[in-house]
Short mmCIF file of C-alpha atoms and ligand atoms in Angstrom, two decimals:
data_model
loop_
_atom_site.label_atom_id
_atom_site.label_comp_id
_atom_site.label_asym_id
_atom_site.label_seq_id
_atom_site.Cartn_x
_atom_site.Cartn_y
_atom_site.Cartn_z
CA MET A 29 -9.96 -46.84 -2.48
CA SER A 30 -7.29 -49.54 -2.89
CA GLY A 31 -6.45 -48.27 -6.53
CA LEU A 32 -6.17 -44.85 -5.12
CA LYS A 33 -3.76 -46.04 -2.31
CA ALA A 34 -1.74 -47.98 -4.23
CA ARG A 35 -1.40 -45.07 -6.73
CA ILE A 36 -0.47 -42.76 -3.79
CA ALA A 37 2.06 -45.12 -2.62
CA ASP A 38 4.03 -45.05 -5.84
CA LEU A 39 3.99 -41.18 -5.85
CA LEU A 40 5.20 -41.10 -2.30
CA PRO A 41 8.97 -41.47 -2.60
CA GLU A 42 8.95 -38.22 -4.94
CA LEU A 43 6.54 -36.33 -2.76
CA ARG A 44 8.70 -36.82 0.28
CA GLU A 45 11.71 -35.57 -1.75
CA LEU A 46 9.28 -32.75 -2.93
CA ARG A 47 8.44 -31.72 0.69
CA ARG A 48 11.68 -32.11 1.94
CA ASP A 49 13.23 -29.97 -0.85
CA LEU A 50 10.58 -27.25 0.28
CA HIS A 51 11.77 -27.71 3.87
CA ALA A 52 15.27 -26.81 2.84
CA HIS A 53 13.92 -23.71 1.33
CA PRO A 54 11.70 -21.82 3.48
CA GLU A 55 10.48 -18.59 2.40
CA ILE A 56 8.43 -16.03 4.87
CA ALA A 57 5.44 -14.11 4.16
CA PHE A 58 4.92 -12.60 0.34
CA GLN A 59 8.58 -13.57 -0.10
CA GLU A 60 7.63 -17.24 -1.39
CA GLU A 61 8.95 -16.60 -4.71
CA ARG A 62 11.08 -19.94 -5.33
CA THR A 63 8.05 -21.83 -3.50
CA GLY A 64 5.45 -20.33 -5.62
CA ASN A 65 7.23 -20.63 -8.90
CA LEU A 66 7.85 -24.41 -8.01
CA VAL A 67 4.35 -24.98 -7.33
CA ALA A 68 3.36 -23.34 -10.67
CA ARG A 69 5.62 -25.39 -12.22
CA HIS A 70 4.56 -28.81 -10.95
CA LEU A 71 0.87 -27.51 -11.80
CA GLU A 72 1.80 -26.54 -15.52
CA ALA A 73 3.50 -29.93 -15.94
CA LEU A 74 0.30 -31.50 -14.97
CA GLY A 75 -1.58 -29.60 -17.63
CA VAL A 76 -3.49 -27.38 -14.71
CA GLU A 77 -4.46 -23.84 -15.70
CA VAL A 78 -2.24 -21.64 -13.61
CA HIS A 79 -2.90 -18.12 -12.31
CA ARG A 80 -0.70 -15.95 -9.95
CA MET A 81 -2.11 -13.39 -7.40
CA ALA A 82 -1.34 -11.85 -4.20
CA LYS A 83 2.05 -11.23 -5.05
CA THR A 84 3.61 -15.02 -4.54
CA GLY A 85 0.02 -16.85 -4.55
CA VAL A 86 -0.55 -19.68 -6.94
CA VAL A 87 -4.31 -20.65 -8.24
CA GLY A 88 -4.69 -23.66 -10.17
CA VAL A 89 -7.80 -24.57 -12.17
CA LEU A 90 -8.77 -27.84 -13.08
CA ARG A 91 -11.97 -28.72 -15.16
CA ASN A 92 -13.92 -31.72 -15.95
CA GLY A 93 -17.20 -30.83 -17.48
CA GLU A 94 -20.19 -29.27 -15.93
CA GLY A 95 -20.61 -29.77 -12.28
CA SER A 96 -19.99 -27.92 -8.97
CA ALA A 97 -16.94 -26.02 -7.83
CA ILE A 98 -14.71 -26.85 -4.95
CA GLY A 99 -11.82 -24.88 -3.35
CA LEU A 100 -9.14 -26.48 -1.70
CA ARG A 101 -6.23 -24.77 0.04
CA ALA A 102 -2.68 -25.06 1.24
CA ASP A 103 -0.41 -22.24 2.58
CA LEU A 104 3.05 -21.64 1.29
CA ASP A 105 5.07 -19.70 3.91
CA ALA A 106 7.59 -20.18 6.43
CA LEU A 107 8.62 -18.72 9.74
CA ALA A 108 11.27 -16.41 11.11
CA ILE A 109 12.69 -19.34 13.21
CA GLU A 110 16.21 -20.85 13.29
CA GLU A 111 15.92 -24.32 12.60
CA ALA A 112 17.34 -26.72 15.29
CA THR A 113 16.36 -29.85 14.14
CA GLY A 114 19.73 -31.11 12.79
CA LEU A 115 18.06 -33.22 9.69
CA PRO A 116 19.71 -33.60 6.63
CA TYR A 117 17.32 -31.47 4.76
CA ALA A 118 17.12 -28.88 7.49
CA SER A 119 16.61 -25.01 6.46
CA ARG A 120 19.28 -23.65 4.12
CA ASN A 121 17.99 -20.35 4.68
CA SER A 122 19.19 -18.78 7.81
CA GLY A 123 16.70 -17.58 10.37
CA ARG A 124 13.92 -19.11 8.18
CA MET A 125 12.05 -22.79 9.01
CA HIS A 126 8.98 -24.65 7.98
CA ALA A 127 7.93 -25.09 11.42
CA CYS A 128 4.39 -24.95 10.76
CA GLY A 129 4.54 -27.61 8.22
CA HIS A 130 3.36 -25.57 5.15
CA ASP A 131 5.63 -27.66 3.23
CA GLY A 132 4.10 -30.78 3.98
CA HIS A 133 0.47 -29.03 3.01
CA ILE A 134 1.89 -27.94 -0.26
CA ALA A 135 2.90 -31.37 -0.96
CA MET A 136 -0.34 -33.10 -0.14
CA LEU A 137 -2.01 -30.54 -2.29
CA LEU A 138 0.30 -31.25 -5.14
CA GLY A 139 0.02 -34.88 -4.65
CA ALA A 140 -3.92 -34.57 -4.88
CA ALA A 141 -3.57 -32.57 -7.85
CA ARG A 142 -1.69 -35.06 -9.56
CA CYS A 143 -4.11 -37.97 -8.80
CA LEU A 144 -7.18 -35.60 -9.43
CA VAL A 145 -5.74 -35.19 -13.26
CA GLU A 146 -4.80 -38.81 -13.62
CA ARG A 147 -8.27 -40.16 -12.53
CA ARG A 148 -10.44 -37.51 -13.84
CA ARG A 149 -13.06 -39.11 -11.51
CA PHE A 150 -14.99 -35.87 -10.53
CA ARG A 151 -17.54 -33.56 -12.44
CA GLY A 152 -17.03 -29.77 -12.37
CA THR A 153 -14.30 -27.73 -11.36
CA VAL A 154 -11.30 -27.75 -8.64
CA VAL A 155 -9.74 -24.64 -7.72
CA LEU A 156 -6.33 -25.46 -5.94
CA ILE A 157 -5.50 -22.49 -3.83
CA PHE A 158 -1.65 -21.92 -2.69
CA GLN A 159 -1.93 -18.71 -0.52
CA PRO A 160 1.13 -16.85 0.86
CA ALA A 161 1.55 -15.35 4.16
CA GLU A 162 -0.46 -17.11 6.48
CA GLU A 163 1.66 -16.56 9.45
CA ASN A 164 0.93 -12.86 10.67
CA GLU A 165 0.17 -10.93 7.09
CA GLY A 166 -3.09 -12.39 6.23
CA GLY A 167 -2.45 -13.66 2.81
CA GLY A 168 -5.96 -15.44 2.64
CA ARG A 169 -7.28 -11.86 3.27
CA VAL A 170 -5.46 -10.33 0.35
CA MET A 171 -6.32 -13.28 -1.73
CA VAL A 172 -10.09 -12.61 -1.00
CA GLU A 173 -9.54 -8.81 -1.67
CA GLU A 174 -7.99 -9.52 -4.97
CA GLY A 175 -11.10 -11.30 -6.01
CA LEU A 176 -9.97 -14.72 -5.54
CA PHE A 177 -13.83 -16.12 -5.44
CA GLU A 178 -15.03 -13.68 -8.20
CA ARG A 179 -12.14 -15.02 -10.67
CA PHE A 180 -12.66 -18.40 -9.48
CA PRO A 181 -16.07 -18.99 -8.13
CA VAL A 182 -16.45 -22.03 -5.79
CA ASP A 183 -19.60 -23.39 -4.02
CA ALA A 184 -17.20 -24.50 -0.89
CA VAL A 185 -13.60 -24.18 0.27
CA PHE A 186 -11.62 -26.65 2.61
CA GLY A 187 -8.37 -26.27 4.47
CA LEU A 188 -6.39 -28.45 6.62
CA HIS A 189 -3.85 -28.30 8.85
CA ASN A 190 -1.31 -30.95 10.47
CA TRP A 191 -1.69 -31.32 13.92
CA PRO A 192 1.04 -32.56 16.24
CA GLY A 193 -0.61 -34.49 19.28
CA LEU A 194 -3.20 -36.30 17.07
CA PRO A 195 -1.84 -39.64 15.83
CA VAL A 196 -1.02 -39.77 11.89
CA GLY A 197 -4.50 -41.11 10.25
CA ARG A 198 -6.56 -39.47 12.91
CA PHE A 199 -8.74 -36.42 11.57
CA ALA A 200 -10.66 -33.66 13.66
CA ALA A 201 -13.05 -30.88 12.71
CA ARG A 202 -16.27 -29.61 14.10
CA PRO A 203 -19.06 -27.31 12.71
CA GLY A 204 -18.55 -23.82 14.19
CA PRO A 205 -15.46 -22.18 15.57
CA MET A 206 -12.46 -24.20 15.15
CA MET A 207 -9.86 -21.57 15.65
CA ALA A 208 -10.01 -18.37 17.37
CA SER A 209 -9.84 -14.63 16.23
CA TYR A 210 -6.63 -13.02 16.53
CA ASP A 211 -6.44 -9.62 17.80
CA VAL A 212 -3.28 -7.19 18.90
CA PHE A 213 -3.53 -4.25 20.99
CA GLU A 214 -1.14 -1.67 22.21
CA ILE A 215 -1.45 0.59 25.41
CA VAL A 216 1.19 3.55 25.67
CA ILE A 217 1.16 4.97 29.06
CA CYS A 218 1.93 8.44 29.85
CA GLY A 219 3.30 9.60 33.14
CA ARG A 220 5.86 12.40 34.18
CA GLY A 221 9.34 11.67 34.31
CA ALA A 222 11.38 12.13 37.41
CA HIS A 223 14.41 11.19 39.55
CA ALA A 224 13.87 7.50 40.78
CA ALA A 225 15.08 8.98 44.17
CA MET A 226 12.04 11.44 44.19
CA PRO A 227 9.03 9.98 42.80
CA GLN A 228 6.83 12.49 44.51
CA HIS A 229 8.11 14.71 41.63
CA GLY A 230 6.84 12.33 38.71
CA VAL A 231 3.91 9.98 37.78
CA ASP A 232 5.50 6.66 37.28
CA PRO A 233 4.26 4.94 34.04
CA VAL A 234 5.93 1.60 35.32
CA VAL A 235 3.81 0.97 38.13
CA ALA A 236 1.04 1.87 36.20
CA ALA A 237 1.83 -0.57 33.56
CA ALA A 238 2.35 -3.32 36.22
CA GLN A 239 -1.22 -2.43 37.47
CA VAL A 240 -2.76 -2.50 33.86
CA VAL A 241 -1.17 -5.88 33.25
CA SER A 242 -2.57 -7.16 36.65
CA ALA A 243 -6.19 -5.66 36.06
CA LEU A 244 -6.29 -7.16 32.57
CA GLN A 245 -6.07 -10.67 34.08
CA THR A 246 -9.66 -10.03 35.32
CA LEU A 247 -11.23 -9.73 31.75
CA VAL A 248 -11.22 -13.37 31.18
CA SER A 249 -11.50 -14.49 35.05
CA ARG A 250 -14.24 -11.99 35.93
CA ASN A 251 -15.95 -10.83 32.73
CA VAL A 252 -15.99 -13.47 30.34
CA ASP A 253 -18.68 -16.47 30.68
CA PRO A 254 -16.64 -19.03 32.36
CA LEU A 255 -17.97 -21.56 29.64
CA ARG A 256 -16.85 -19.55 26.69
CA ALA A 257 -13.19 -19.12 25.67
CA ALA A 258 -10.83 -15.93 25.52
CA VAL A 259 -7.50 -15.24 25.82
CA VAL A 260 -5.80 -11.73 26.90
CA SER A 261 -2.06 -12.20 26.96
CA VAL A 262 0.33 -9.17 27.38
CA THR A 263 3.67 -10.21 25.41
CA GLN A 264 5.73 -7.04 25.65
CA MET A 265 6.42 -4.63 28.27
CA GLN A 266 8.77 -1.81 27.42
CA ALA A 267 9.96 1.39 29.51
CA GLY A 268 12.88 2.99 30.70
CA ASP A 269 16.80 3.15 29.75
CA THR A 270 18.51 3.39 33.20
CA TRP A 271 18.38 2.56 36.79
CA ASN A 272 17.61 6.11 38.35
CA VAL A 273 15.36 7.66 36.16
CA ILE A 274 11.38 7.32 36.45
CA PRO A 275 10.60 7.11 32.71
CA ALA A 276 7.95 9.63 30.89
CA THR A 277 6.11 6.59 29.05
CA ALA A 278 5.71 2.80 29.10
CA THR A 279 4.19 0.66 26.31
CA LEU A 280 2.61 -2.55 26.71
CA ARG A 281 1.89 -4.84 23.71
CA GLY A 282 -0.15 -8.19 23.47
CA THR A 283 -2.80 -10.42 21.83
CA ALA A 284 -6.59 -11.11 22.37
CA ARG A 285 -8.31 -14.34 21.32
CA SER A 286 -11.74 -15.47 21.34
CA LEU A 287 -14.16 -17.97 19.39
CA ASP A 288 -17.22 -15.78 18.88
CA PRO A 289 -18.06 -11.91 18.10
CA ALA A 290 -19.93 -10.97 21.26
CA VAL A 291 -16.64 -12.15 23.61
CA GLN A 292 -14.22 -10.61 21.05
CA GLY A 293 -16.37 -7.15 21.65
CA LEU A 294 -16.22 -7.32 25.45
CA VAL A 295 -12.56 -8.18 25.42
CA GLU A 296 -11.75 -5.25 23.22
CA GLU A 297 -14.06 -2.82 25.27
CA GLY A 298 -12.65 -4.35 28.52
CA ILE A 299 -8.98 -3.80 27.69
CA GLY A 300 -9.46 0.19 26.89
CA ARG A 301 -11.70 0.59 30.06
CA VAL A 302 -9.41 -1.34 32.51
CA ALA A 303 -6.59 0.71 31.02
CA GLU A 304 -8.07 3.99 30.77
CA HIS A 305 -9.35 3.67 34.37
CA VAL A 306 -6.30 1.92 36.06
CA CYS A 307 -4.08 4.71 34.64
CA ALA A 308 -6.39 7.29 35.69
CA ALA A 309 -6.47 6.27 39.30
CA LEU A 310 -2.81 6.57 39.47
CA GLY A 311 -2.74 10.08 37.71
CA ALA A 312 -1.36 8.91 34.27
CA GLU A 313 -3.01 8.76 30.93
CA CYS A 314 -2.92 6.40 28.20
CA SER A 315 -3.90 5.79 24.76
CA VAL A 316 -5.24 2.29 23.65
CA SER A 317 -5.19 0.82 19.81
CA TYR A 318 -6.79 -2.33 19.19
CA GLN A 319 -6.62 -3.98 15.71
CA ARG A 320 -8.80 -6.91 14.85
CA ARG A 321 -6.42 -9.07 12.44
CA TYR A 322 -7.97 -12.25 11.80
CA PRO A 323 -11.69 -13.42 12.53
CA PRO A 324 -12.48 -16.69 14.11
CA THR A 325 -12.54 -19.53 11.66
CA VAL A 326 -15.95 -20.71 11.55
CA ASN A 327 -16.97 -24.13 9.81
CA THR A 328 -20.55 -24.36 8.03
CA GLU A 329 -22.51 -27.84 9.29
CA ALA A 330 -23.07 -29.27 5.59
CA GLU A 331 -19.27 -28.52 4.62
CA THR A 332 -17.94 -30.29 7.81
CA ARG A 333 -20.33 -33.35 7.27
CA ARG A 334 -18.69 -33.65 3.75
CA ALA A 335 -14.94 -33.43 5.30
CA TRP A 336 -16.36 -36.15 8.15
CA ALA A 337 -17.69 -38.41 5.37
CA ALA A 338 -14.31 -38.03 3.04
CA ALA A 339 -12.00 -38.64 6.15
CA SER A 340 -14.28 -41.94 7.14
CA GLU A 341 -13.58 -43.23 3.93
CA VAL A 342 -10.02 -42.72 4.12
CA MET A 343 -9.21 -43.38 7.80
CA GLY A 344 -12.34 -45.30 9.08
CA PRO A 345 -15.17 -43.60 11.27
CA ASP A 346 -13.64 -44.16 14.37
CA ALA A 347 -10.36 -42.19 13.52
CA VAL A 348 -12.62 -38.98 12.82
CA ASP A 349 -13.12 -36.82 15.88
CA ARG A 350 -16.25 -34.75 15.35
CA ASP A 351 -16.32 -32.69 18.46
CA PRO A 352 -12.46 -31.43 19.04
CA SER A 353 -11.85 -28.49 21.10
CA PRO A 354 -11.38 -25.57 18.96
CA SER A 355 -7.92 -24.30 19.13
CA MET A 356 -7.29 -20.63 20.30
CA GLY A 357 -4.48 -20.33 17.63
CA ALA A 358 -5.59 -18.50 14.61
CA GLU A 359 -5.80 -18.99 10.92
CA ASP A 360 -6.38 -16.58 7.85
CA PHE A 361 -8.49 -19.05 6.06
CA ALA A 362 -11.19 -17.68 8.36
CA PHE A 363 -11.20 -14.88 5.51
CA MET A 364 -12.10 -17.73 2.76
CA LEU A 365 -14.69 -19.03 5.19
CA ARG A 366 -16.34 -15.70 5.49
CA GLN A 367 -16.89 -15.72 1.82
CA ARG A 368 -17.90 -19.29 1.09
CA PRO A 369 -19.15 -22.22 3.00
CA GLY A 370 -16.46 -24.51 4.06
CA CYS A 371 -14.65 -26.79 6.70
CA TYR A 372 -10.93 -26.40 8.26
CA ALA A 373 -9.76 -29.48 9.73
CA PHE A 374 -6.73 -30.89 11.80
CA LEU A 375 -4.89 -33.80 10.36
CA GLY A 376 -2.69 -35.84 12.49
CA ASN A 377 0.69 -35.60 12.54
CA GLY A 378 1.78 -37.76 15.18
CA VAL A 379 2.23 -37.77 19.17
CA ALA A 380 5.23 -35.55 19.07
CA GLU A 381 8.35 -35.95 21.16
CA GLU A 382 8.08 -33.06 23.86
CA GLY A 383 8.92 -29.52 22.28
CA ARG A 384 8.17 -30.65 18.80
CA ASN A 385 5.28 -28.64 18.44
CA LEU A 386 4.00 -26.23 15.77
CA HIS A 387 5.95 -23.15 15.47
CA SER A 388 9.07 -24.84 17.62
CA PRO A 389 12.76 -25.18 16.29
CA LEU A 390 12.43 -28.67 16.93
CA TYR A 391 9.25 -29.43 14.64
CA ASP A 392 9.18 -31.21 11.49
CA PHE A 393 6.19 -32.05 9.26
CA ASN A 394 5.56 -35.99 9.32
CA ASP A 395 5.64 -37.53 6.08
CA ASP A 396 3.61 -40.42 6.92
CA ALA A 397 0.75 -38.07 6.95
CA LEU A 398 1.28 -37.29 3.05
CA PRO A 399 -0.70 -40.14 2.03
CA VAL A 400 -3.43 -39.60 4.26
CA GLY A 401 -4.05 -36.10 3.24
CA ILE A 402 -3.71 -36.55 -0.50
CA ALA A 403 -6.63 -39.57 0.04
CA TYR A 404 -8.78 -36.84 2.19
CA TRP A 405 -8.63 -34.09 -0.75
CA LEU A 406 -9.39 -37.12 -3.48
CA LYS A 407 -12.34 -38.28 -1.53
CA LEU A 408 -13.51 -34.62 -0.56
CA VAL A 409 -13.29 -33.70 -4.59
CA GLU A 410 -14.49 -37.04 -5.79
CA GLY A 411 -17.33 -38.03 -3.09
CA PRO A 412 -16.87 -40.42 -0.60
CA ALA A 413 -18.57 -43.37 -2.70
CA SER A 414 -16.31 -42.61 -5.65
CA PRO A 415 -14.78 -46.18 -6.72
CA GLY A 416 -11.09 -46.82 -5.77
NI1 NI B 58 0.34 -23.22 10.05
#
């Protein structure tokens, strides 16, 4: 371990530069051309076999004789956010920002690739998966649909995400659900437009929309088992154009999250039922569309144990939280975990100052986590008992 730690420390200034260069040049979903090309160039320079898929995605294959195959995954994309950190390496692309730390994830996996190539202390195949479009667009799903695991078979696949609020050098993963499903819904309420001073001539969709929003709050509080998790958030409410007209329609949009299929089904059914009947009670009609975007991210037991063992070797057994609360955020790594056993883990990004959370304009990846993440990837591949 000490040899590995020393080597990672040697590489750190270069990797920090790389991370900050990525941070300065963020690109959003399926537009990660510079990012993908940079990753491909780095892998080629290491002699790793490089493939391109899912538009801007990159897959590196590293072979060392016969043995099992393991997939390690990082995400490439940034968010549509205007950065407000004022850092010297802040985004140079207006309205784009690495506010989720994917710049750090890329640097860690490239650092791990370099150490794996130099050390060659594993048998079998390592598939380095750099996927595009984690945010919103499901690049992980696209990779799976394009045959990621048929072209590059693995026995297990692993992902990690930096986690603000968790101190650097700490690690958290649990078997079972780790992140929630991500669904979206739209409710279009049709009433009848009228003069605002003569509501008796119309059917007011604004009042119906307000009551639908209130009634939807009962799904989680009254229908879902209190010991199971779900979220229903209405995030958009649009109706009308002026002061003195009752509009004909109102539109609600939002998102639903849950950790298991039964709750997901209950929430989906409930949104339709509540919207339809509340509207009917008020003489309005509605149409509801509900779209399941990302399934829950569910870790398998054996691979979670393997992740714990690797993290314990790097950080010490006390630094590993084996029963963290799942997050109600979502992750398209879920699509890879539906195809192969694996584990998605949180890696401490430090106890953030107020507001410096994921997706905040003040967020920055913590470079102190780079060596921890790299050592974790190495131990995961080489096995916890591998020599330093
Ligand atoms: Ni992220």
